[in-house]
mmCIF file of C-alpha atoms in Angstrom:
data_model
loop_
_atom_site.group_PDB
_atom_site.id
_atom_site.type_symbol
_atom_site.label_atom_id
_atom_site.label_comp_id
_atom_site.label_asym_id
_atom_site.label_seq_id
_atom_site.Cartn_x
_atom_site.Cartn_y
_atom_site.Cartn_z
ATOM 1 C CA UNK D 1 121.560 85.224 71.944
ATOM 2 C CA UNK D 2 120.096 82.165 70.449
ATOM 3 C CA UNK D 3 119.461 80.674 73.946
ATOM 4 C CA UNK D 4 117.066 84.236 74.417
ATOM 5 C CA UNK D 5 115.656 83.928 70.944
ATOM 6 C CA UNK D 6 114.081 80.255 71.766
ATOM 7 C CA UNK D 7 112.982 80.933 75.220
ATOM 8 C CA UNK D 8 111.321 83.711 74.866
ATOM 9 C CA UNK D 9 108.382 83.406 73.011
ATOM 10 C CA UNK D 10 108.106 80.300 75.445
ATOM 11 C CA UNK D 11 107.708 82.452 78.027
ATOM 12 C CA UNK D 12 105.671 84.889 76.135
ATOM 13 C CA UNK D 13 103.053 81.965 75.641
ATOM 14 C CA UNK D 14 102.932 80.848 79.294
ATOM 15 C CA UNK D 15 102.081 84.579 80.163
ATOM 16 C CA UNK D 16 98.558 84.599 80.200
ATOM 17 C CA UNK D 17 96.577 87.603 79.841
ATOM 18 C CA UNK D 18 95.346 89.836 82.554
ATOM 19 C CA UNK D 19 91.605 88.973 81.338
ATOM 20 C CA UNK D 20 92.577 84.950 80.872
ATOM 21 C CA UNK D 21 93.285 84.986 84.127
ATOM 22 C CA UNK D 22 90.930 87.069 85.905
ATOM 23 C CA UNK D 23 88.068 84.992 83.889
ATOM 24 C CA UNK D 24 89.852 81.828 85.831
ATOM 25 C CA UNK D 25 88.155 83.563 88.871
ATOM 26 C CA UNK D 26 84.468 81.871 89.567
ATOM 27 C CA UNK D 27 81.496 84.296 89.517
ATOM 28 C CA UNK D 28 80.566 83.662 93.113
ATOM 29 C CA UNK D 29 82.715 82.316 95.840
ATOM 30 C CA UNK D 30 83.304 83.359 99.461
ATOM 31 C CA UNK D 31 79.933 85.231 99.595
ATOM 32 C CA UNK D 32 80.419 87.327 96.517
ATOM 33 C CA UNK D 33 78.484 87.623 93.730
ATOM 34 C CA UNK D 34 78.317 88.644 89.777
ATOM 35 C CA UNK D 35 81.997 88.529 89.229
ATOM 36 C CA UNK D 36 82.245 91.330 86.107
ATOM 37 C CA UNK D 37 85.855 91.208 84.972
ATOM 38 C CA UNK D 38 86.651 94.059 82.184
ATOM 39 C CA UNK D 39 89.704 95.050 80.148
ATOM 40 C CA UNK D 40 90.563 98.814 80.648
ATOM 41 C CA UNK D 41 91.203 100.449 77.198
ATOM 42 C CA UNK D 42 94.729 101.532 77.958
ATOM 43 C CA UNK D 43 96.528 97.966 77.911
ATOM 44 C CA UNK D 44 98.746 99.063 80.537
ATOM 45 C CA UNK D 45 95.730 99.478 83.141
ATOM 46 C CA UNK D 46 94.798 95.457 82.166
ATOM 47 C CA UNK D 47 91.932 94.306 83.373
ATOM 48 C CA UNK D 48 89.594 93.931 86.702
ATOM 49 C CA UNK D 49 87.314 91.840 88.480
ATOM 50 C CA UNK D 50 84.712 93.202 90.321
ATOM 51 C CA UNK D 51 82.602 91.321 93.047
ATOM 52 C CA UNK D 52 80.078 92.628 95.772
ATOM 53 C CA UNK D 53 78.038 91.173 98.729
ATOM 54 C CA UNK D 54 75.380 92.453 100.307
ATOM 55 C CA UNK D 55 73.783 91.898 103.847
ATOM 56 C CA UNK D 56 70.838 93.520 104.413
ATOM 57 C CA UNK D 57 71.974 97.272 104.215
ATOM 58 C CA UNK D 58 75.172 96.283 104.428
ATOM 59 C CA UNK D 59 77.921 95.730 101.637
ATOM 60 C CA UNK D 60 81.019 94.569 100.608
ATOM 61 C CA UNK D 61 83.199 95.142 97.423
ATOM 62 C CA UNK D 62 85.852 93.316 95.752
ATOM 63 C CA UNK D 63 88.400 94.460 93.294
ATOM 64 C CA UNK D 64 90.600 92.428 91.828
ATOM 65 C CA UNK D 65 93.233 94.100 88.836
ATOM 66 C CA UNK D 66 95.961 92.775 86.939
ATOM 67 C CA UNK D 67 98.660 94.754 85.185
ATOM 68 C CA UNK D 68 101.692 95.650 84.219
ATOM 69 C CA UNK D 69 102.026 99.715 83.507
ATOM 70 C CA UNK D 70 103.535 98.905 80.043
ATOM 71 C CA UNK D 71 106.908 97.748 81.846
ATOM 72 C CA UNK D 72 106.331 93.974 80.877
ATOM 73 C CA UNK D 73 106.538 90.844 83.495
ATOM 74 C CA UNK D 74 106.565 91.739 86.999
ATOM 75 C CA UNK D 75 108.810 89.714 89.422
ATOM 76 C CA UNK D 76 106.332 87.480 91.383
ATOM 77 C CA UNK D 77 106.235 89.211 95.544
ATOM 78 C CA UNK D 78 107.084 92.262 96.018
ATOM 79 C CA UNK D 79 110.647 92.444 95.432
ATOM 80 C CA UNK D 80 109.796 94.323 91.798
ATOM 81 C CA UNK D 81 110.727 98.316 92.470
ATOM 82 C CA UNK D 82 107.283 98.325 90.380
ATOM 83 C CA UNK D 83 105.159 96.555 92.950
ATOM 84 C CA UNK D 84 106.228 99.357 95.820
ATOM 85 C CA UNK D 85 105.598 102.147 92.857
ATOM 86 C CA UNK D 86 101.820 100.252 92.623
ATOM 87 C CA UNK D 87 100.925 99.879 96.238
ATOM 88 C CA UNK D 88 101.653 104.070 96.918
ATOM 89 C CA UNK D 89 100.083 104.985 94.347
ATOM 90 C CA UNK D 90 96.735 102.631 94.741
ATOM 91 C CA UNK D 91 97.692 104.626 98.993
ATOM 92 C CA UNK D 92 97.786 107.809 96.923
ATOM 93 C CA UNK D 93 94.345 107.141 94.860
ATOM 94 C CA UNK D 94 92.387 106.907 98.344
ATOM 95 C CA UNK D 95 93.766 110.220 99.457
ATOM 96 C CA UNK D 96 93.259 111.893 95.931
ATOM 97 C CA UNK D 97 89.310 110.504 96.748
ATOM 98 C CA UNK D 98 89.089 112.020 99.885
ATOM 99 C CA UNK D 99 90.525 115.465 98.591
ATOM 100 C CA UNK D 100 87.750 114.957 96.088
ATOM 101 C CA UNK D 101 85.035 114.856 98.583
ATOM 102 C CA UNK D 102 84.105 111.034 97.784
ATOM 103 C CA UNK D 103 85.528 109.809 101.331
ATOM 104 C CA UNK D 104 86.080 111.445 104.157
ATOM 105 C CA UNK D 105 88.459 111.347 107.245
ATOM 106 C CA UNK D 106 90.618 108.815 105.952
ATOM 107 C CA UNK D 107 92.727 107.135 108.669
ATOM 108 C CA UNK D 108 95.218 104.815 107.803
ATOM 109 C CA UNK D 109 95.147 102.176 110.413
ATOM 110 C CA UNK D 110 98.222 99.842 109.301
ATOM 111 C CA UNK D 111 100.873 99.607 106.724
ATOM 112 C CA UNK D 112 103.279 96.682 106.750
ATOM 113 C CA UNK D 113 104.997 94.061 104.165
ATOM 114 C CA UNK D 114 103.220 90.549 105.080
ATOM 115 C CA UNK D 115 102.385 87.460 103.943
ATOM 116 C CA UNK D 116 99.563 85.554 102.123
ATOM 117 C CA UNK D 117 99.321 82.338 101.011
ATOM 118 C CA UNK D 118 103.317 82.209 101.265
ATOM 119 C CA UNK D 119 103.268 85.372 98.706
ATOM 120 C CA UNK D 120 104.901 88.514 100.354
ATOM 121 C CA UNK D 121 102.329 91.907 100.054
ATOM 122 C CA UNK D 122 102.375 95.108 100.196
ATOM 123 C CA UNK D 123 99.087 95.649 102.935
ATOM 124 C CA UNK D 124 97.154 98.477 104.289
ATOM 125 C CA UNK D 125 94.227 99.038 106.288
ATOM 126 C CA UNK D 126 91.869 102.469 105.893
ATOM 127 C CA UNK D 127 88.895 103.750 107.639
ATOM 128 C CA UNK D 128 86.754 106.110 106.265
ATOM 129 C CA UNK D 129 83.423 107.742 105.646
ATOM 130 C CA UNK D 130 81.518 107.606 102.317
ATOM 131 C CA UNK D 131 78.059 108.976 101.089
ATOM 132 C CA UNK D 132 75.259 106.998 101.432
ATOM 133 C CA UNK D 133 71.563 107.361 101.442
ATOM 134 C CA UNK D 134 72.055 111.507 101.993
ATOM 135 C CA UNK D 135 74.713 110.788 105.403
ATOM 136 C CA UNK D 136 77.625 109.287 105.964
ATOM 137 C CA UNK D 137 78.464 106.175 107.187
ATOM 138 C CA UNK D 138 81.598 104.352 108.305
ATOM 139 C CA UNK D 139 83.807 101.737 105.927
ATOM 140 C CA UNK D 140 87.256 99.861 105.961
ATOM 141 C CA UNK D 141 89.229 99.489 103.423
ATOM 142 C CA UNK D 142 91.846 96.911 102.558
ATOM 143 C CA UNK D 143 94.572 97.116 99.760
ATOM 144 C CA UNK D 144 97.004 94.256 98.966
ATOM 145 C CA UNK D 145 99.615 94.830 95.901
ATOM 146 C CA UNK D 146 102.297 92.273 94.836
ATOM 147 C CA UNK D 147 103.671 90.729 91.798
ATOM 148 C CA UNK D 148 101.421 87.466 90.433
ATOM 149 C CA UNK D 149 102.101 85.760 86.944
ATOM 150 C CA UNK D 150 104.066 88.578 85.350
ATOM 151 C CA UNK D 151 101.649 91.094 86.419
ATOM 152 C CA UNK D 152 100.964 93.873 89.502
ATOM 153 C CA UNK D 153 98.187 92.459 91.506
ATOM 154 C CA UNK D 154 96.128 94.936 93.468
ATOM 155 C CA UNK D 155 93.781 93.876 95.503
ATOM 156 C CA UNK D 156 90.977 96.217 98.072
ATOM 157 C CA UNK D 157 88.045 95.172 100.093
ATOM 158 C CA UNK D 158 85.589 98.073 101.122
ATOM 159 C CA UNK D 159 82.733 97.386 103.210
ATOM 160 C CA UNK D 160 80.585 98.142 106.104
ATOM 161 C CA UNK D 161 80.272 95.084 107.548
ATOM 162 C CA UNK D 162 81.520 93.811 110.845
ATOM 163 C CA UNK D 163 82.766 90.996 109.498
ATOM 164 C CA UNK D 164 85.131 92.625 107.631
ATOM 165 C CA UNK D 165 88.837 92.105 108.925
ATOM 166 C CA UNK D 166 92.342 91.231 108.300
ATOM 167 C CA UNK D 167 91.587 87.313 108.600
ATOM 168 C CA UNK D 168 88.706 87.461 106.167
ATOM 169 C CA UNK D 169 91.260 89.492 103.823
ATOM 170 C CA UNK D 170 93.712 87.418 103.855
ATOM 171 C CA UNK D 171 91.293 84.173 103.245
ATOM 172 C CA UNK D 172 89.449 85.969 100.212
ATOM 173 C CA UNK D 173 93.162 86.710 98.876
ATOM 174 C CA UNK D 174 94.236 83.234 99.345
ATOM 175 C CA UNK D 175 91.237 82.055 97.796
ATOM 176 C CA UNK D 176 91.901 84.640 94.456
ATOM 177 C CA UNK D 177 95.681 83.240 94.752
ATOM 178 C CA UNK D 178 94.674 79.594 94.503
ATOM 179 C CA UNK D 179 92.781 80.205 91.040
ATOM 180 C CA UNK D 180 95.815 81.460 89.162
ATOM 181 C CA UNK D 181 98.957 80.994 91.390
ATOM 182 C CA UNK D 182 100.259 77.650 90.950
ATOM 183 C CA UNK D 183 100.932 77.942 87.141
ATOM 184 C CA UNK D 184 102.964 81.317 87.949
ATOM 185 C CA UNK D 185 106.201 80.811 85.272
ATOM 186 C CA UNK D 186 108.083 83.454 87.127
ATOM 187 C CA UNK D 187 107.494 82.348 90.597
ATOM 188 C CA UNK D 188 110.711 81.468 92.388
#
């Protein structure tokens, strides 16, 4: 009990925040711009960091969120119950948008348990159609969840561009990874 008493609030301090480390992110990098990182006001939502890019008409978006759902530090990977729990329901938010009329015909084109950067994710590919400019007009979507640093990481691309694939995904997330990862306390 003593041993738990001193170690801790050790622990506790080398937790960063959701919002420390997000702000560890730069405010451009890989093409993106205007990083705007945000704490939600529920502290079990943490926080977000929000990049776009745009190519002509064209766009990309980047979402970046740390959290923990109020259940405290989250294994790093995805062996965390939580971190399966976190990528179905960020699976079940895209449906829950189409049903609202935001997207439409969402396809899911993959689902598997990969790799990145060494880190194993939770990954998914979409295709859909959203609003814009009074049609519609074709997107992907990718969404990346594991544990990182105590917390659920969930990451999703959206864009139009043709640019956009699985490579590029998994070189943005490495990139994200690299800013915060290597001081992870609970990595293995």
């Amino acid at each position: 009990m003593l041993f738990l008493l001193m170690v801790f609030p050790l622990l506790s301090q080398a937790l960063e925040s959701e919002l420390g480390l997000l702000n560890k992110l730069p405010p451009n990098f890989s093409g993106f711009q205007d990083r705007d990182v945000q704490s939600f006001p529920d502290e079990r939502f943490g926080a977000s960091a929000g990049y776009w890019q745009l190519e002509g008409e064209q766009y990309t978006t980047l979402t970046v969120i740390l959290y923990d759902g109020g259940y405290g530090p989250v294994e790093t990977g995805i062996t965390s119950p939580l971190s399966k729990q976190a990528f179905d329901s960020a699976i079940s938010d895209i449906q829950t948008y189409e049903q609202r009329g935001f997207y439409r015909d969402v396809q899911e084109v993959s689902r598997s348990e990969t790799s990145v950067s060494n880190l194993p994710v939770y990954f998914s590919e979409f295709k859909f159609n959203v609003e814009r400019n009074g049609g519609y007009t074709g997107v992907k979507s990718f969404l990346l969840v594991t544990g990182v640093h105590g917390f659920l990481m969930k990451v999703r691309l959206t864009g139009d561009t043709s640019d956009l694939s699985e490579d590029r995904v998994f070189d943005i997330v490495t990139t994200v990874l690299r800013y915060f990862r290597h001081e992870d306390p609970l990595a293995r």
